[in-house]
Every structure is written in C-alpha cells, then in structure tokens.
Amino acid sequence: MVSPRLVTKIEAEEPTLRLAVLIDADNAQAAVIEGLLAEIARFGEATVKRIYGDFTAPASASWKKVLQKYAIKPVQQFAYTTGKNATDSTLIIDAMDLLYTRKFDGFCLITSDSDFTGLAMRLREEGLTVLGFGEKKTPEAFRNACHKFVFTEVLRPDTATESAAQRTKKTENDQKSSSPQPAAQAPETKQAFPRKFVLAALEQSSDDAGWANLGNFGNYLNKLQPDFDSRLYGYKKLSDLVKARTDLFVTEERQVPGSTQKALYLRAK
C-alpha cells in the first residue's frame, strides 16, 4: 500500500520526507537530471544525492558534465570483469548502510534495471517510502515494487516537443519528395488510455453515491498501479485529466468544511 508519509507529502504545502537519491549511471540518462530533481522535490528533500558507475568509461561522459552543477556525489566503481555489473552491488550496499542510519524517510532509486526489485522490497519492509524513476523499458516487477514509479520520458517535455516538431518537419519534406509513408508517424501514437482500469479504480474509491474525492482516487490509482501518471496521456495533473475527460467523468467542486478551500470530486458519467 502507499506509505502514509507519501500521502501526507502529496497533500502538504512543504516537503516533509528526507530522501536518499541513488542513481544507477549505467541505466539512467543524464539528459533528464533537471526534471528528475524537480520531480523529487515534489515529494521531499534530497538529503543525499549519489550516483554510481564507472566514470572512466566513455558512456559516463554525459554524467560527468552535470555532477558538480547539481551537487551529486559520484561513487566510482570499476568493472572488475567484462559482462558483470559491479555498480549494482555497490549501490545496494550503500542503500543498506544508509537504511540503518535511520536518518531517512524514503529512497529514490533512479534506474531501469530489474535487479533493484529486491532492494525496493526490502526498503518497503522497513516502512520507508520507495520512489522509482526509469524509462518505459523498466520491467514491471521493479515498477510495482515501488510506492510510486515515474517514467523519465515525461520529465523532459521540451525535448519531446522538439523531437516531435523535427519529425513533423521531416515527414513534410519526405511527402514533398516522395509518396506518403504512414508508418513513419508511428512514434507519435499516444499511449492507450486505460479506461477500464481507471473506471474500476474510481468505483472502488467512491462512496455509496458514486462520488470520490480526487485525492482518494489518485491514491487508489497508485496503490493498484504505481506507474500510473496522467502525463503519459497528455495531462500535467490528474485534476486536468478528469476535468478534460467529460466522456468518462462528472466533476464538481465542494467546499472543505472549516476552510475557504475547495476539493474536487468526481463520479463516472
């Protein structure tokens, strides 16, 4: 289930979680670091920021350019033998050392590697919040082992927009010089919206009248599917999604008792 401390942080105005951020340089992209740290700041304070990898290797060149700027401590790990990943072991050992200091409320694991599934499960057993960040290729086992999993592709919208524009321009140029090629537009296809799953979650989180508070609905979605993210479907926030999908939801704002604020409620249409 979702950690109560994570729920509290999502609803609070200020960060409440002390987080240890551990990055697997072999399975993460330096291009998303700015968006990544901004996303982590939504959940709490990145008290420790460490990255693990062989920084003498050409593949780590992009990371070396951003480590100083974002105050990330590099942990050098040489590859002892070809085909074996010593980085994973070093990261896991450090994670356990940090765990037993009892100074942290949660861990952020930045990797697309399923080898960290066991680590995520162990941290959860200790009652800590586990936030995962990785690419869409990340195996489902690791995604589901986290309280919340964020696809790093949604953390670089500017890059995605630029790529889309470039592809559109290229397609237009190709159409002028040759016959249309529908297959070239395949990368632009949006991820299918999980209509059945979302409506089932709404039913389970609603009251006897069929209405659900947006916060309760969002928490239930994450309990069932930790990698659910409204940004995958073109909406910055869950509230934007439910308001826009008038074909699925009816929404209304209600006054919060004892407060001047309003809360959003929704039900199936």
Short mmCIF file of the C-alpha atoms (twelve columns), coordinates in Angstrom:
data_MODEL
# 
_entry.id   MODEL 
# 
loop_
_atom_site.group_PDB 
_atom_site.id 
_atom_site.type_symbol 
_atom_site.label_atom_id 
_atom_site.label_alt_id 
_atom_site.label_comp_id 
_atom_site.label_asym_id 
_atom_site.label_seq_id 
_atom_site.Cartn_x 
_atom_site.Cartn_y 
_atom_site.Cartn_z 
_atom_site.pdbx_PDB_model_num 
ATOM 1   C CA . MET A 1   0.000   0.000  0.000   1 
ATOM 2   C CA . VAL A 2   1.041   3.639  -0.399  1 
ATOM 3   C CA . SER A 3   3.055   4.994  2.536   1 
ATOM 4   C CA . PRO A 4   1.021   7.357  4.782   1 
ATOM 5   C CA . ARG A 5   4.009   9.717  4.776   1 
ATOM 6   C CA . LEU A 6   3.923   9.897  0.990   1 
ATOM 7   C CA . VAL A 7   0.201   10.693 1.064   1 
ATOM 8   C CA . THR A 8   0.864   13.405 3.648   1 
ATOM 9   C CA . LYS A 9   3.603   14.913 1.473   1 
ATOM 10  C CA . ILE A 10  1.401   14.980 -1.624  1 
ATOM 11  C CA . GLU A 11  -1.282  16.898 0.263   1 
ATOM 12  C CA . ALA A 12  1.118   19.179 2.183   1 
ATOM 13  C CA . GLU A 13  2.459   22.536 1.074   1 
ATOM 14  C CA . GLU A 14  6.085   21.902 2.108   1 
ATOM 15  C CA . PRO A 15  8.369   18.873 1.638   1 
ATOM 16  C CA . THR A 16  8.226   16.508 4.612   1 
ATOM 17  C CA . LEU A 17  10.281  13.497 3.522   1 
ATOM 18  C CA . ARG A 18  14.061  13.207 3.903   1 
ATOM 19  C CA . LEU A 19  15.107  11.307 0.793   1 
ATOM 20  C CA . ALA A 20  18.239  9.466  -0.283  1 
ATOM 21  C CA . VAL A 21  18.649  9.736  -4.052  1 
ATOM 22  C CA . LEU A 22  20.671  6.884  -5.574  1 
ATOM 23  C CA . ILE A 23  21.343  6.922  -9.331  1 
ATOM 24  C CA . ASP A 24  22.489  3.975  -11.417 1 
ATOM 25  C CA . ALA A 25  24.599  5.709  -14.088 1 
ATOM 26  C CA . ASP A 26  24.607  2.567  -16.221 1 
ATOM 27  C CA . ASN A 27  20.809  2.589  -16.530 1 
ATOM 28  C CA . ALA A 28  19.818  6.269  -16.354 1 
ATOM 29  C CA . GLN A 29  20.100  9.243  -18.696 1 
ATOM 30  C CA . ALA A 30  21.853  12.482 -17.713 1 
ATOM 31  C CA . ALA A 31  19.541  14.441 -20.032 1 
ATOM 32  C CA . VAL A 32  16.658  14.189 -17.535 1 
ATOM 33  C CA . ILE A 33  18.560  15.254 -14.408 1 
ATOM 34  C CA . GLU A 34  16.979  18.713 -14.116 1 
ATOM 35  C CA . GLY A 35  13.439  17.415 -14.485 1 
ATOM 36  C CA . LEU A 36  14.274  14.463 -12.263 1 
ATOM 37  C CA . LEU A 37  15.419  16.569 -9.320  1 
ATOM 38  C CA . ALA A 38  12.434  18.890 -9.746  1 
ATOM 39  C CA . GLU A 39  10.125  15.875 -9.602  1 
ATOM 40  C CA . ILE A 40  11.858  14.533 -6.478  1 
ATOM 41  C CA . ALA A 41  11.420  17.943 -4.824  1 
ATOM 42  C CA . ARG A 42  7.645   17.424 -5.063  1 
ATOM 43  C CA . PHE A 43  7.937   14.554 -2.601  1 
ATOM 44  C CA . GLY A 44  10.595  15.829 -0.205  1 
ATOM 45  C CA . GLU A 45  14.174  16.952 0.325   1 
ATOM 46  C CA . ALA A 46  17.025  15.167 -1.449  1 
ATOM 47  C CA . THR A 47  19.278  14.957 1.604   1 
ATOM 48  C CA . VAL A 48  21.742  12.590 -0.071  1 
ATOM 49  C CA . LYS A 49  22.454  12.502 -3.817  1 
ATOM 50  C CA . ARG A 50  24.818  9.824  -5.082  1 
ATOM 51  C CA . ILE A 51  25.481  8.337  -8.486  1 
ATOM 52  C CA . TYR A 52  27.192  5.006  -9.135  1 
ATOM 53  C CA . GLY A 53  29.153  3.994  -12.210 1 
ATOM 54  C CA . ASP A 54  32.481  3.712  -13.964 1 
ATOM 55  C CA . PHE A 55  33.196  7.350  -14.777 1 
ATOM 56  C CA . THR A 56  36.363  6.439  -16.659 1 
ATOM 57  C CA . ALA A 57  34.176  4.851  -19.347 1 
ATOM 58  C CA . PRO A 58  33.077  6.915  -22.397 1 
ATOM 59  C CA . ALA A 59  29.427  6.034  -21.707 1 
ATOM 60  C CA . SER A 60  29.520  8.119  -18.500 1 
ATOM 61  C CA . ALA A 61  30.804  11.282 -20.161 1 
ATOM 62  C CA . SER A 62  27.361  12.928 -20.145 1 
ATOM 63  C CA . TRP A 63  27.023  12.411 -16.382 1 
ATOM 64  C CA . LYS A 64  30.397  13.962 -15.593 1 
ATOM 65  C CA . LYS A 65  29.163  17.248 -17.070 1 
ATOM 66  C CA . VAL A 66  26.261  17.625 -14.600 1 
ATOM 67  C CA . LEU A 67  27.572  16.161 -11.328 1 
ATOM 68  C CA . GLN A 68  29.112  19.371 -9.996  1 
ATOM 69  C CA . LYS A 69  26.245  21.582 -11.111 1 
ATOM 70  C CA . TYR A 70  23.644  19.539 -9.220  1 
ATOM 71  C CA . ALA A 71  25.868  18.600 -6.255  1 
ATOM 72  C CA . ILE A 72  25.686  14.861 -6.901  1 
ATOM 73  C CA . LYS A 73  28.404  12.768 -5.263  1 
ATOM 74  C CA . PRO A 74  29.961  10.285 -7.722  1 
ATOM 75  C CA . VAL A 75  30.836  6.820  -6.452  1 
ATOM 76  C CA . GLN A 76  33.427  5.333  -8.781  1 
ATOM 77  C CA . GLN A 77  33.056  1.617  -9.439  1 
ATOM 78  C CA . PHE A 78  35.438  -0.048 -11.863 1 
ATOM 79  C CA . ALA A 79  34.183  -3.003 -13.876 1 
ATOM 80  C CA . TYR A 80  36.041  -5.968 -12.423 1 
ATOM 81  C CA . THR A 81  35.241  -8.180 -15.384 1 
ATOM 82  C CA . THR A 82  33.509  -7.895 -18.745 1 
ATOM 83  C CA . GLY A 83  29.794  -8.627 -18.749 1 
ATOM 84  C CA . LYS A 84  29.339  -8.210 -14.969 1 
ATOM 85  C CA . ASN A 85  27.820  -5.125 -13.360 1 
ATOM 86  C CA . ALA A 86  29.656  -4.243 -10.148 1 
ATOM 87  C CA . THR A 87  27.742  -0.949 -9.927  1 
ATOM 88  C CA . ASP A 88  24.559  -2.685 -8.777  1 
ATOM 89  C CA . SER A 89  26.260  -4.312 -5.796  1 
ATOM 90  C CA . THR A 90  27.877  -1.058 -4.684  1 
ATOM 91  C CA . LEU A 91  24.584  0.843  -4.868  1 
ATOM 92  C CA . ILE A 92  22.727  -1.848 -2.920  1 
ATOM 93  C CA . ILE A 93  25.408  -1.979 -0.194  1 
ATOM 94  C CA . ASP A 94  25.307  1.813  0.167   1 
ATOM 95  C CA . ALA A 95  21.500  1.763  0.299   1 
ATOM 96  C CA . MET A 96  21.560  -0.704 3.187   1 
ATOM 97  C CA . ASP A 97  24.191  1.350  5.021   1 
ATOM 98  C CA . LEU A 98  22.002  4.450  4.653   1 
ATOM 99  C CA . LEU A 99  18.940  2.481  5.721   1 
ATOM 100 C CA . TYR A 100 20.496  1.519  9.036   1 
ATOM 101 C CA . THR A 101 21.399  5.107  9.865   1 
ATOM 102 C CA . ARG A 102 17.627  5.621  10.367  1 
ATOM 103 C CA . LYS A 103 18.003  9.192  9.069   1 
ATOM 104 C CA . PHE A 104 15.772  8.858  6.000   1 
ATOM 105 C CA . ASP A 105 12.055  8.641  5.322   1 
ATOM 106 C CA . GLY A 106 12.471  7.266  1.836   1 
ATOM 107 C CA . PHE A 107 14.688  6.360  -1.082  1 
ATOM 108 C CA . CYS A 108 14.644  7.442  -4.727  1 
ATOM 109 C CA . LEU A 109 16.053  4.731  -6.991  1 
ATOM 110 C CA . ILE A 110 16.888  6.022  -10.463 1 
ATOM 111 C CA . THR A 111 17.358  3.013  -12.726 1 
ATOM 112 C CA . SER A 112 15.656  0.938  -15.410 1 
ATOM 113 C CA . ASP A 113 17.190  -2.277 -14.084 1 
ATOM 114 C CA . SER A 114 15.025  -5.008 -12.546 1 
ATOM 115 C CA . ASP A 115 17.996  -6.090 -10.387 1 
ATOM 116 C CA . PHE A 116 16.910  -3.482 -7.835  1 
ATOM 117 C CA . THR A 117 13.490  -5.054 -7.278  1 
ATOM 118 C CA . GLY A 118 14.719  -6.877 -4.182  1 
ATOM 119 C CA . LEU A 119 16.218  -3.677 -2.766  1 
ATOM 120 C CA . ALA A 120 12.945  -1.791 -3.247  1 
ATOM 121 C CA . MET A 121 11.013  -4.547 -1.493  1 
ATOM 122 C CA . ARG A 122 13.492  -4.630 1.402   1 
ATOM 123 C CA . LEU A 123 13.257  -0.868 1.906   1 
ATOM 124 C CA . ARG A 124 9.461   -1.087 1.931   1 
ATOM 125 C CA . GLU A 125 9.603   -3.793 4.573   1 
ATOM 126 C CA . GLU A 126 11.362  -1.250 6.791   1 
ATOM 127 C CA . GLY A 127 8.430   1.127  6.383   1 
ATOM 128 C CA . LEU A 128 10.255  3.557  4.105   1 
ATOM 129 C CA . THR A 129 8.817   5.237  1.029   1 
ATOM 130 C CA . VAL A 130 10.340  3.970  -2.212  1 
ATOM 131 C CA . LEU A 131 10.155  6.159  -5.319  1 
ATOM 132 C CA . GLY A 132 11.350  4.700  -8.605  1 
ATOM 133 C CA . PHE A 133 12.393  6.598  -11.740 1 
ATOM 134 C CA . GLY A 134 13.216  4.916  -15.036 1 
ATOM 135 C CA . GLU A 135 12.467  4.583  -18.720 1 
ATOM 136 C CA . LYS A 136 9.426   2.841  -20.161 1 
ATOM 137 C CA . LYS A 137 11.539  -0.255 -20.763 1 
ATOM 138 C CA . THR A 138 11.801  -0.752 -16.984 1 
ATOM 139 C CA . PRO A 139 10.480  -4.225 -16.069 1 
ATOM 140 C CA . GLU A 140 7.090   -4.335 -14.380 1 
ATOM 141 C CA . ALA A 141 8.486   -6.152 -11.329 1 
ATOM 142 C CA . PHE A 142 10.623  -3.178 -10.296 1 
ATOM 143 C CA . ARG A 143 7.890   -0.645 -11.076 1 
ATOM 144 C CA . ASN A 144 5.400   -2.464 -8.868  1 
ATOM 145 C CA . ALA A 145 7.933   -2.830 -6.044  1 
ATOM 146 C CA . CYS A 146 7.920   0.971  -5.608  1 
ATOM 147 C CA . HIS A 147 5.272   3.056  -3.888  1 
ATOM 148 C CA . LYS A 148 5.389   5.380  -6.880  1 
ATOM 149 C CA . PHE A 149 7.178   4.956  -10.199 1 
ATOM 150 C CA . VAL A 150 7.742   7.827  -12.638 1 
ATOM 151 C CA . PHE A 151 8.724   7.326  -16.269 1 
ATOM 152 C CA . THR A 152 11.631  9.627  -17.034 1 
ATOM 153 C CA . GLU A 153 10.285  10.277 -20.532 1 
ATOM 154 C CA . VAL A 154 7.656   12.600 -19.025 1 
ATOM 155 C CA . LEU A 155 10.350  14.640 -17.277 1 
ATOM 156 C CA . ARG A 156 11.692  16.169 -20.489 1 
ATOM 157 C CA . PRO A 157 8.666   17.637 -22.317 1 
ATOM 158 C CA . ASP A 158 10.756  20.271 -24.122 1 
ATOM 159 C CA . THR A 159 12.916  17.590 -25.687 1 
ATOM 160 C CA . ALA A 160 9.868   15.558 -26.630 1 
ATOM 161 C CA . THR A 161 8.208   18.575 -28.201 1 
ATOM 162 C CA . GLU A 162 11.330  19.428 -30.150 1 
ATOM 163 C CA . SER A 163 11.652  15.871 -31.415 1 
ATOM 164 C CA . ALA A 164 8.019   15.853 -32.478 1 
ATOM 165 C CA . ALA A 165 8.486   19.092 -34.375 1 
ATOM 166 C CA . GLN A 166 11.575  17.742 -36.065 1 
ATOM 167 C CA . ARG A 167 9.788   14.543 -37.044 1 
ATOM 168 C CA . THR A 168 6.839   16.535 -38.391 1 
ATOM 169 C CA . LYS A 169 9.155   18.696 -40.494 1 
ATOM 170 C CA . LYS A 170 10.963  15.627 -41.764 1 
ATOM 171 C CA . THR A 171 7.652   13.976 -42.667 1 
ATOM 172 C CA . GLU A 172 6.534   17.083 -44.580 1 
ATOM 173 C CA . ASN A 173 9.806   17.144 -46.503 1 
ATOM 174 C CA . ASP A 174 9.501   13.462 -47.297 1 
ATOM 175 C CA . GLN A 175 5.960   13.949 -48.563 1 
ATOM 176 C CA . LYS A 176 7.157   16.637 -50.952 1 
ATOM 177 C CA . SER A 177 9.869   14.443 -52.381 1 
ATOM 178 C CA . SER A 178 8.159   11.045 -52.331 1 
ATOM 179 C CA . SER A 179 4.911   9.219  -51.634 1 
ATOM 180 C CA . PRO A 180 3.460   9.337  -48.094 1 
ATOM 181 C CA . GLN A 181 4.694   6.750  -45.613 1 
ATOM 182 C CA . PRO A 182 2.107   6.252  -42.821 1 
ATOM 183 C CA . ALA A 183 4.491   4.027  -40.847 1 
ATOM 184 C CA . ALA A 184 6.785   6.999  -40.236 1 
ATOM 185 C CA . GLN A 185 4.155   8.529  -37.930 1 
ATOM 186 C CA . ALA A 186 4.018   5.516  -35.617 1 
ATOM 187 C CA . PRO A 187 6.275   7.078  -32.924 1 
ATOM 188 C CA . GLU A 188 3.695   9.868  -32.482 1 
ATOM 189 C CA . THR A 189 0.977   7.460  -31.343 1 
ATOM 190 C CA . LYS A 190 -0.059  8.243  -27.777 1 
ATOM 191 C CA . GLN A 191 -0.151  5.605  -25.100 1 
ATOM 192 C CA . ALA A 192 -3.581  3.990  -24.936 1 
ATOM 193 C CA . PHE A 193 -5.692  5.320  -22.075 1 
ATOM 194 C CA . PRO A 194 -6.531  2.527  -19.561 1 
ATOM 195 C CA . ARG A 195 -10.235 3.295  -19.472 1 
ATOM 196 C CA . LYS A 196 -11.336 0.046  -17.837 1 
ATOM 197 C CA . PHE A 197 -8.686  0.225  -15.110 1 
ATOM 198 C CA . VAL A 198 -9.389  3.873  -14.271 1 
ATOM 199 C CA . LEU A 199 -13.168 3.360  -14.024 1 
ATOM 200 C CA . ALA A 200 -12.673 0.280  -11.848 1 
ATOM 201 C CA . ALA A 201 -10.402 2.280  -9.515  1 
ATOM 202 C CA . LEU A 202 -12.993 5.053  -9.362  1 
ATOM 203 C CA . GLU A 203 -15.688 2.579  -8.398  1 
ATOM 204 C CA . GLN A 204 -13.550 1.169  -5.589  1 
ATOM 205 C CA . SER A 205 -12.641 4.595  -4.181  1 
ATOM 206 C CA . SER A 206 -16.112 6.177  -4.380  1 
ATOM 207 C CA . ASP A 207 -18.790 6.476  -1.683  1 
ATOM 208 C CA . ASP A 208 -22.281 4.975  -1.772  1 
ATOM 209 C CA . ALA A 209 -23.462 7.800  -4.025  1 
ATOM 210 C CA . GLY A 210 -20.701 7.103  -6.538  1 
ATOM 211 C CA . TRP A 211 -18.624 10.216 -5.729  1 
ATOM 212 C CA . ALA A 212 -14.900 10.110 -4.951  1 
ATOM 213 C CA . ASN A 213 -12.545 12.764 -3.640  1 
ATOM 214 C CA . LEU A 214 -9.772  13.400 -6.182  1 
ATOM 215 C CA . GLY A 215 -7.057  12.749 -3.584  1 
ATOM 216 C CA . ASN A 216 -8.529  9.392  -2.563  1 
ATOM 217 C CA . PHE A 217 -8.980  8.456  -6.204  1 
ATOM 218 C CA . GLY A 218 -5.365  9.314  -7.033  1 
ATOM 219 C CA . ASN A 219 -4.028  7.379  -4.036  1 
ATOM 220 C CA . TYR A 220 -6.050  4.331  -5.015  1 
ATOM 221 C CA . LEU A 221 -4.747  4.504  -8.590  1 
ATOM 222 C CA . ASN A 222 -1.176  4.464  -7.299  1 
ATOM 223 C CA . LYS A 223 -1.871  1.568  -4.949  1 
ATOM 224 C CA . LEU A 224 -3.077  -0.536 -7.864  1 
ATOM 225 C CA . GLN A 225 -0.604  0.717  -10.461 1 
ATOM 226 C CA . PRO A 226 2.438   2.614  -9.097  1 
ATOM 227 C CA . ASP A 227 3.482   3.784  -12.565 1 
ATOM 228 C CA . PHE A 228 0.159   5.467  -13.388 1 
ATOM 229 C CA . ASP A 229 0.890   9.041  -14.451 1 
ATOM 230 C CA . SER A 230 -1.536  11.486 -16.064 1 
ATOM 231 C CA . ARG A 231 1.368   12.976 -18.049 1 
ATOM 232 C CA . LEU A 232 1.559   9.790  -20.083 1 
ATOM 233 C CA . TYR A 233 -1.824  10.724 -21.537 1 
ATOM 234 C CA . GLY A 234 -1.145  14.405 -22.185 1 
ATOM 235 C CA . TYR A 235 -2.271  15.978 -18.875 1 
ATOM 236 C CA . LYS A 236 0.044   17.670 -16.399 1 
ATOM 237 C CA . LYS A 237 -2.101  16.803 -13.375 1 
ATOM 238 C CA . LEU A 238 -4.703  14.201 -12.513 1 
ATOM 239 C CA . SER A 239 -7.218  17.001 -11.957 1 
ATOM 240 C CA . ASP A 240 -6.631  18.210 -15.519 1 
ATOM 241 C CA . LEU A 241 -7.253  14.696 -16.813 1 
ATOM 242 C CA . VAL A 242 -10.564 14.143 -15.020 1 
ATOM 243 C CA . LYS A 243 -11.842 17.593 -15.969 1 
ATOM 244 C CA . ALA A 244 -10.937 17.102 -19.622 1 
ATOM 245 C CA . ARG A 245 -12.378 13.596 -19.950 1 
ATOM 246 C CA . THR A 246 -16.005 14.667 -19.870 1 
ATOM 247 C CA . ASP A 247 -16.847 11.472 -21.736 1 
ATOM 248 C CA . LEU A 248 -15.900 9.490  -18.620 1 
ATOM 249 C CA . PHE A 249 -16.311 11.732 -15.577 1 
ATOM 250 C CA . VAL A 250 -18.655 14.224 -13.990 1 
ATOM 251 C CA . THR A 251 -16.832 16.622 -11.652 1 
ATOM 252 C CA . GLU A 252 -17.824 19.171 -9.049  1 
ATOM 253 C CA . GLU A 253 -16.003 21.322 -6.514  1 
ATOM 254 C CA . ARG A 254 -17.108 21.212 -2.885  1 
ATOM 255 C CA . GLN A 255 -16.288 23.499 -0.015  1 
ATOM 256 C CA . VAL A 256 -13.920 21.927 2.512   1 
ATOM 257 C CA . PRO A 257 -15.530 22.128 5.980   1 
ATOM 258 C CA . GLY A 258 -13.863 24.760 8.142   1 
ATOM 259 C CA . SER A 259 -11.787 26.106 5.257   1 
ATOM 260 C CA . THR A 260 -12.034 28.548 2.378   1 
ATOM 261 C CA . GLN A 261 -10.581 25.956 0.002   1 
ATOM 262 C CA . LYS A 262 -12.495 23.664 -2.306  1 
ATOM 263 C CA . ALA A 263 -11.964 19.991 -3.079  1 
ATOM 264 C CA . LEU A 264 -12.613 18.307 -6.409  1 
ATOM 265 C CA . TYR A 265 -14.959 15.322 -6.522  1 
ATOM 266 C CA . LEU A 266 -15.762 13.075 -9.453  1 
ATOM 267 C CA . ARG A 267 -18.008 10.195 -10.454 1 
ATOM 268 C CA . ALA A 268 -18.409 8.033  -13.505 1 
ATOM 269 C CA . LYS A 269 -20.625 9.507  -16.185 1 
# 
